[in-house]
Amino acid sequence: MKITSRQIKFISTIVLLTAFLTWFFYAHEMLPKPMRAATALVETPVAIASGLSYYLKLGIPVYETPWAIILSNLLFSFLLIFLVDKLFNMRRKRV
């Protein structure tokens, strides 16, 4: 199976977005409170994962578990890039 440049871009974008979100999760705690309030939405994937863990009684302390933070950011990155890719493909087909 040959990997195309489109697939490499897709995977690279997911990895870079995941790395940024994970880095920002830890950097976010060091920001002053007004900046943290303004940038809190960037950490939504981790908050959703923590809420799901709590309500489904999984017992995973998401905020204290690095692999859970990375996994939630990875899943969010994949879904976001996948949906954006599909949206752009639909727009290209119409034109």
Short mmCIF file of N, CA and C in Angstrom, two decimals:
data_model
loop_
_atom_site.label_atom_id
_atom_site.label_comp_id
_atom_site.label_asym_id
_atom_site.label_seq_id
_atom_site.Cartn_x
_atom_site.Cartn_y
_atom_site.Cartn_z
N MET A 1 0.84 -1.18 0.00
CA MET A 1 0.00 0.00 0.00
C MET A 1 0.89 1.25 0.00
N LYS A 2 0.63 2.12 -0.92
CA LYS A 2 1.42 3.33 -1.05
C LYS A 2 0.74 4.46 -0.27
N ILE A 3 1.54 5.17 0.50
CA ILE A 3 1.03 6.30 1.25
C ILE A 3 1.17 7.55 0.39
N THR A 4 0.07 8.26 0.22
CA THR A 4 0.08 9.45 -0.62
C THR A 4 0.48 10.68 0.19
N SER A 5 0.81 11.75 -0.49
CA SER A 5 1.17 12.99 0.20
C SER A 5 -0.03 13.56 0.94
N ARG A 6 -1.22 13.32 0.44
CA ARG A 6 -2.44 13.78 1.12
C ARG A 6 -2.59 13.09 2.47
N GLN A 7 -2.31 11.78 2.50
CA GLN A 7 -2.39 11.04 3.76
C GLN A 7 -1.31 11.50 4.74
N ILE A 8 -0.13 11.79 4.23
CA ILE A 8 0.94 12.29 5.09
C ILE A 8 0.55 13.63 5.69
N LYS A 9 -0.03 14.52 4.88
CA LYS A 9 -0.48 15.82 5.39
C LYS A 9 -1.58 15.64 6.44
N PHE A 10 -2.51 14.72 6.19
CA PHE A 10 -3.61 14.45 7.10
C PHE A 10 -3.07 13.98 8.46
N ILE A 11 -2.18 13.01 8.43
CA ILE A 11 -1.63 12.46 9.67
C ILE A 11 -0.75 13.49 10.37
N SER A 12 0.04 14.22 9.60
CA SER A 12 0.91 15.26 10.19
C SER A 12 0.10 16.34 10.87
N THR A 13 -0.98 16.74 10.25
CA THR A 13 -1.84 17.77 10.85
C THR A 13 -2.44 17.27 12.15
N ILE A 14 -2.87 16.03 12.18
CA ILE A 14 -3.44 15.47 13.41
C ILE A 14 -2.39 15.42 14.51
N VAL A 15 -1.19 14.97 14.18
CA VAL A 15 -0.13 14.87 15.18
C VAL A 15 0.26 16.26 15.69
N LEU A 16 0.39 17.24 14.80
CA LEU A 16 0.75 18.59 15.22
C LEU A 16 -0.34 19.23 16.08
N LEU A 17 -1.60 19.06 15.71
CA LEU A 17 -2.69 19.61 16.51
C LEU A 17 -2.75 18.94 17.88
N THR A 18 -2.54 17.64 17.92
CA THR A 18 -2.53 16.92 19.19
C THR A 18 -1.39 17.42 20.08
N ALA A 19 -0.22 17.59 19.49
CA ALA A 19 0.94 18.09 20.25
C ALA A 19 0.67 19.50 20.77
N PHE A 20 0.09 20.36 19.94
CA PHE A 20 -0.21 21.72 20.38
C PHE A 20 -1.22 21.71 21.52
N LEU A 21 -2.30 20.95 21.38
CA LEU A 21 -3.32 20.91 22.43
C LEU A 21 -2.77 20.36 23.74
N THR A 22 -1.92 19.35 23.64
CA THR A 22 -1.33 18.77 24.85
C THR A 22 -0.37 19.75 25.51
N TRP A 23 0.48 20.41 24.70
CA TRP A 23 1.37 21.41 25.24
C TRP A 23 0.57 22.55 25.87
N PHE A 24 -0.47 22.99 25.19
CA PHE A 24 -1.26 24.10 25.70
C PHE A 24 -1.98 23.75 26.99
N PHE A 25 -2.36 22.48 27.15
CA PHE A 25 -3.00 22.05 28.40
C PHE A 25 -2.09 22.35 29.59
N TYR A 26 -0.81 22.03 29.46
CA TYR A 26 0.12 22.26 30.56
C TYR A 26 0.54 23.73 30.66
N ALA A 27 0.69 24.42 29.55
CA ALA A 27 1.07 25.83 29.56
C ALA A 27 -0.08 26.70 30.06
N HIS A 28 -1.29 26.26 29.84
CA HIS A 28 -2.49 27.01 30.22
C HIS A 28 -2.54 27.29 31.72
N GLU A 29 -2.06 26.35 32.52
CA GLU A 29 -2.10 26.52 33.98
C GLU A 29 -1.18 27.63 34.47
N MET A 30 -0.18 27.99 33.69
CA MET A 30 0.78 29.02 34.11
C MET A 30 0.35 30.42 33.69
N LEU A 31 -0.69 30.53 32.90
CA LEU A 31 -1.14 31.84 32.44
C LEU A 31 -1.86 32.58 33.56
N PRO A 32 -1.87 33.92 33.51
CA PRO A 32 -2.66 34.68 34.48
C PRO A 32 -4.15 34.39 34.30
N LYS A 33 -4.92 34.57 35.37
CA LYS A 33 -6.34 34.21 35.33
C LYS A 33 -7.13 34.83 34.18
N PRO A 34 -6.95 36.10 33.84
CA PRO A 34 -7.72 36.64 32.72
C PRO A 34 -7.42 35.93 31.39
N MET A 35 -6.14 35.57 31.18
CA MET A 35 -5.78 34.85 29.96
C MET A 35 -6.33 33.42 29.99
N ARG A 36 -6.33 32.80 31.16
CA ARG A 36 -6.85 31.44 31.27
C ARG A 36 -8.34 31.42 30.97
N ALA A 37 -9.04 32.44 31.40
CA ALA A 37 -10.48 32.51 31.12
C ALA A 37 -10.74 32.67 29.63
N ALA A 38 -9.91 33.47 28.98
CA ALA A 38 -10.10 33.72 27.56
C ALA A 38 -9.72 32.52 26.69
N THR A 39 -8.85 31.65 27.18
CA THR A 39 -8.38 30.53 26.38
C THR A 39 -8.90 29.18 26.87
N ALA A 40 -9.85 29.18 27.76
CA ALA A 40 -10.34 27.93 28.35
C ALA A 40 -10.99 27.00 27.32
N LEU A 41 -11.60 27.55 26.29
CA LEU A 41 -12.27 26.72 25.30
C LEU A 41 -11.30 25.81 24.53
N VAL A 42 -10.03 26.18 24.49
CA VAL A 42 -9.05 25.35 23.79
C VAL A 42 -8.92 24.00 24.50
N GLU A 43 -9.18 23.97 25.78
CA GLU A 43 -9.05 22.74 26.57
C GLU A 43 -10.36 21.96 26.68
N THR A 44 -11.31 22.23 25.83
CA THR A 44 -12.59 21.54 25.84
C THR A 44 -12.47 20.03 25.67
N PRO A 45 -11.61 19.50 24.80
CA PRO A 45 -11.54 18.04 24.66
C PRO A 45 -11.21 17.32 25.97
N VAL A 46 -10.31 17.88 26.77
CA VAL A 46 -9.95 17.25 28.03
C VAL A 46 -11.11 17.36 29.02
N ALA A 47 -11.81 18.48 29.01
CA ALA A 47 -12.95 18.64 29.90
C ALA A 47 -14.07 17.66 29.54
N ILE A 48 -14.30 17.46 28.27
CA ILE A 48 -15.33 16.50 27.83
C ILE A 48 -14.93 15.08 28.25
N ALA A 49 -13.67 14.72 28.07
CA ALA A 49 -13.20 13.39 28.46
C ALA A 49 -13.33 13.20 29.97
N SER A 50 -13.02 14.23 30.73
CA SER A 50 -13.15 14.14 32.18
C SER A 50 -14.62 13.97 32.59
N GLY A 51 -15.49 14.73 31.94
CA GLY A 51 -16.92 14.60 32.23
C GLY A 51 -17.46 13.23 31.88
N LEU A 52 -17.05 12.69 30.73
CA LEU A 52 -17.49 11.35 30.34
C LEU A 52 -16.98 10.29 31.32
N SER A 53 -15.73 10.44 31.75
CA SER A 53 -15.17 9.50 32.72
C SER A 53 -15.95 9.54 34.02
N TYR A 54 -16.34 10.73 34.43
CA TYR A 54 -17.10 10.86 35.68
C TYR A 54 -18.50 10.27 35.55
N TYR A 55 -19.23 10.64 34.50
CA TYR A 55 -20.61 10.21 34.37
C TYR A 55 -20.75 8.74 33.99
N LEU A 56 -19.76 8.19 33.29
CA LEU A 56 -19.79 6.77 32.96
C LEU A 56 -19.14 5.91 34.04
N LYS A 57 -18.70 6.58 35.12
CA LYS A 57 -18.08 5.91 36.26
C LYS A 57 -16.89 5.03 35.84
N LEU A 58 -16.03 5.59 34.98
CA LEU A 58 -14.85 4.87 34.52
C LEU A 58 -13.71 4.94 35.54
N GLY A 59 -13.74 5.96 36.37
CA GLY A 59 -12.73 6.10 37.40
C GLY A 59 -11.38 6.58 36.89
N ILE A 60 -11.34 7.18 35.71
CA ILE A 60 -10.08 7.68 35.15
C ILE A 60 -9.93 9.15 35.54
N PRO A 61 -8.92 9.49 36.32
CA PRO A 61 -8.69 10.90 36.65
C PRO A 61 -8.02 11.60 35.47
N VAL A 62 -8.81 12.07 34.54
CA VAL A 62 -8.29 12.57 33.25
C VAL A 62 -7.31 13.71 33.43
N TYR A 63 -7.61 14.65 34.31
CA TYR A 63 -6.73 15.81 34.47
C TYR A 63 -5.36 15.44 35.05
N GLU A 64 -5.28 14.32 35.75
CA GLU A 64 -4.02 13.89 36.37
C GLU A 64 -3.32 12.79 35.58
N THR A 65 -3.89 12.35 34.47
CA THR A 65 -3.35 11.23 33.71
C THR A 65 -2.88 11.70 32.34
N PRO A 66 -1.56 11.76 32.13
CA PRO A 66 -1.05 12.27 30.84
C PRO A 66 -1.55 11.49 29.63
N TRP A 67 -1.64 10.17 29.70
CA TRP A 67 -2.09 9.41 28.53
C TRP A 67 -3.55 9.71 28.22
N ALA A 68 -4.37 10.00 29.23
CA ALA A 68 -5.77 10.35 28.97
C ALA A 68 -5.88 11.72 28.31
N ILE A 69 -5.01 12.63 28.70
CA ILE A 69 -4.98 13.96 28.09
C ILE A 69 -4.57 13.85 26.63
N ILE A 70 -3.52 13.09 26.37
CA ILE A 70 -3.04 12.92 25.00
C ILE A 70 -4.09 12.21 24.15
N LEU A 71 -4.71 11.16 24.70
CA LEU A 71 -5.72 10.41 23.96
C LEU A 71 -6.95 11.26 23.64
N SER A 72 -7.40 12.05 24.59
CA SER A 72 -8.57 12.91 24.32
C SER A 72 -8.23 13.97 23.28
N ASN A 73 -7.03 14.54 23.34
CA ASN A 73 -6.61 15.51 22.33
C ASN A 73 -6.43 14.87 20.97
N LEU A 74 -5.92 13.63 20.94
CA LEU A 74 -5.76 12.91 19.68
C LEU A 74 -7.11 12.63 19.03
N LEU A 75 -8.04 12.17 19.81
CA LEU A 75 -9.38 11.88 19.28
C LEU A 75 -10.05 13.15 18.75
N PHE A 76 -9.95 14.23 19.51
CA PHE A 76 -10.52 15.49 19.07
C PHE A 76 -9.85 15.98 17.79
N SER A 77 -8.51 15.87 17.73
CA SER A 77 -7.78 16.32 16.54
C SER A 77 -8.19 15.52 15.31
N PHE A 78 -8.31 14.20 15.48
CA PHE A 78 -8.71 13.37 14.35
C PHE A 78 -10.10 13.76 13.87
N LEU A 79 -11.05 13.90 14.78
CA LEU A 79 -12.42 14.26 14.38
C LEU A 79 -12.47 15.62 13.71
N LEU A 80 -11.76 16.58 14.27
CA LEU A 80 -11.77 17.93 13.70
C LEU A 80 -11.16 17.95 12.30
N ILE A 81 -10.00 17.35 12.13
CA ILE A 81 -9.33 17.34 10.83
C ILE A 81 -10.14 16.54 9.82
N PHE A 82 -10.71 15.43 10.25
CA PHE A 82 -11.54 14.62 9.37
C PHE A 82 -12.75 15.42 8.86
N LEU A 83 -13.44 16.11 9.77
CA LEU A 83 -14.61 16.90 9.37
C LEU A 83 -14.23 18.08 8.47
N VAL A 84 -13.14 18.74 8.78
CA VAL A 84 -12.68 19.86 7.95
C VAL A 84 -12.29 19.36 6.57
N ASP A 85 -11.62 18.22 6.51
CA ASP A 85 -11.24 17.62 5.23
C ASP A 85 -12.48 17.28 4.40
N LYS A 86 -13.47 16.69 5.02
CA LYS A 86 -14.71 16.35 4.30
C LYS A 86 -15.42 17.61 3.81
N LEU A 87 -15.42 18.64 4.62
CA LEU A 87 -16.06 19.90 4.24
C LEU A 87 -15.37 20.50 3.01
N PHE A 88 -14.04 20.53 3.02
CA PHE A 88 -13.31 21.08 1.88
C PHE A 88 -13.50 20.21 0.63
N ASN A 89 -13.58 18.89 0.81
CA ASN A 89 -13.81 18.02 -0.34
C ASN A 89 -15.19 18.25 -0.94
N MET A 90 -16.19 18.47 -0.11
CA MET A 90 -17.53 18.75 -0.62
C MET A 90 -17.55 20.08 -1.38
N ARG A 91 -16.86 21.08 -0.87
CA ARG A 91 -16.82 22.37 -1.54
C ARG A 91 -16.10 22.30 -2.87
N ARG A 92 -15.02 21.49 -2.95
CA ARG A 92 -14.28 21.32 -4.21
C ARG A 92 -15.12 20.60 -5.26
N LYS A 93 -15.93 19.66 -4.84
CA LYS A 93 -16.76 18.92 -5.79
C LYS A 93 -17.85 19.79 -6.37
N ARG A 94 -18.34 20.75 -5.61
CA ARG A 94 -19.38 21.64 -6.12
C ARG A 94 -18.85 22.62 -7.14
N VAL A 95 -17.63 23.01 -7.01
CA VAL A 95 -17.04 24.03 -7.89
C VAL A 95 -16.61 23.47 -9.19
#
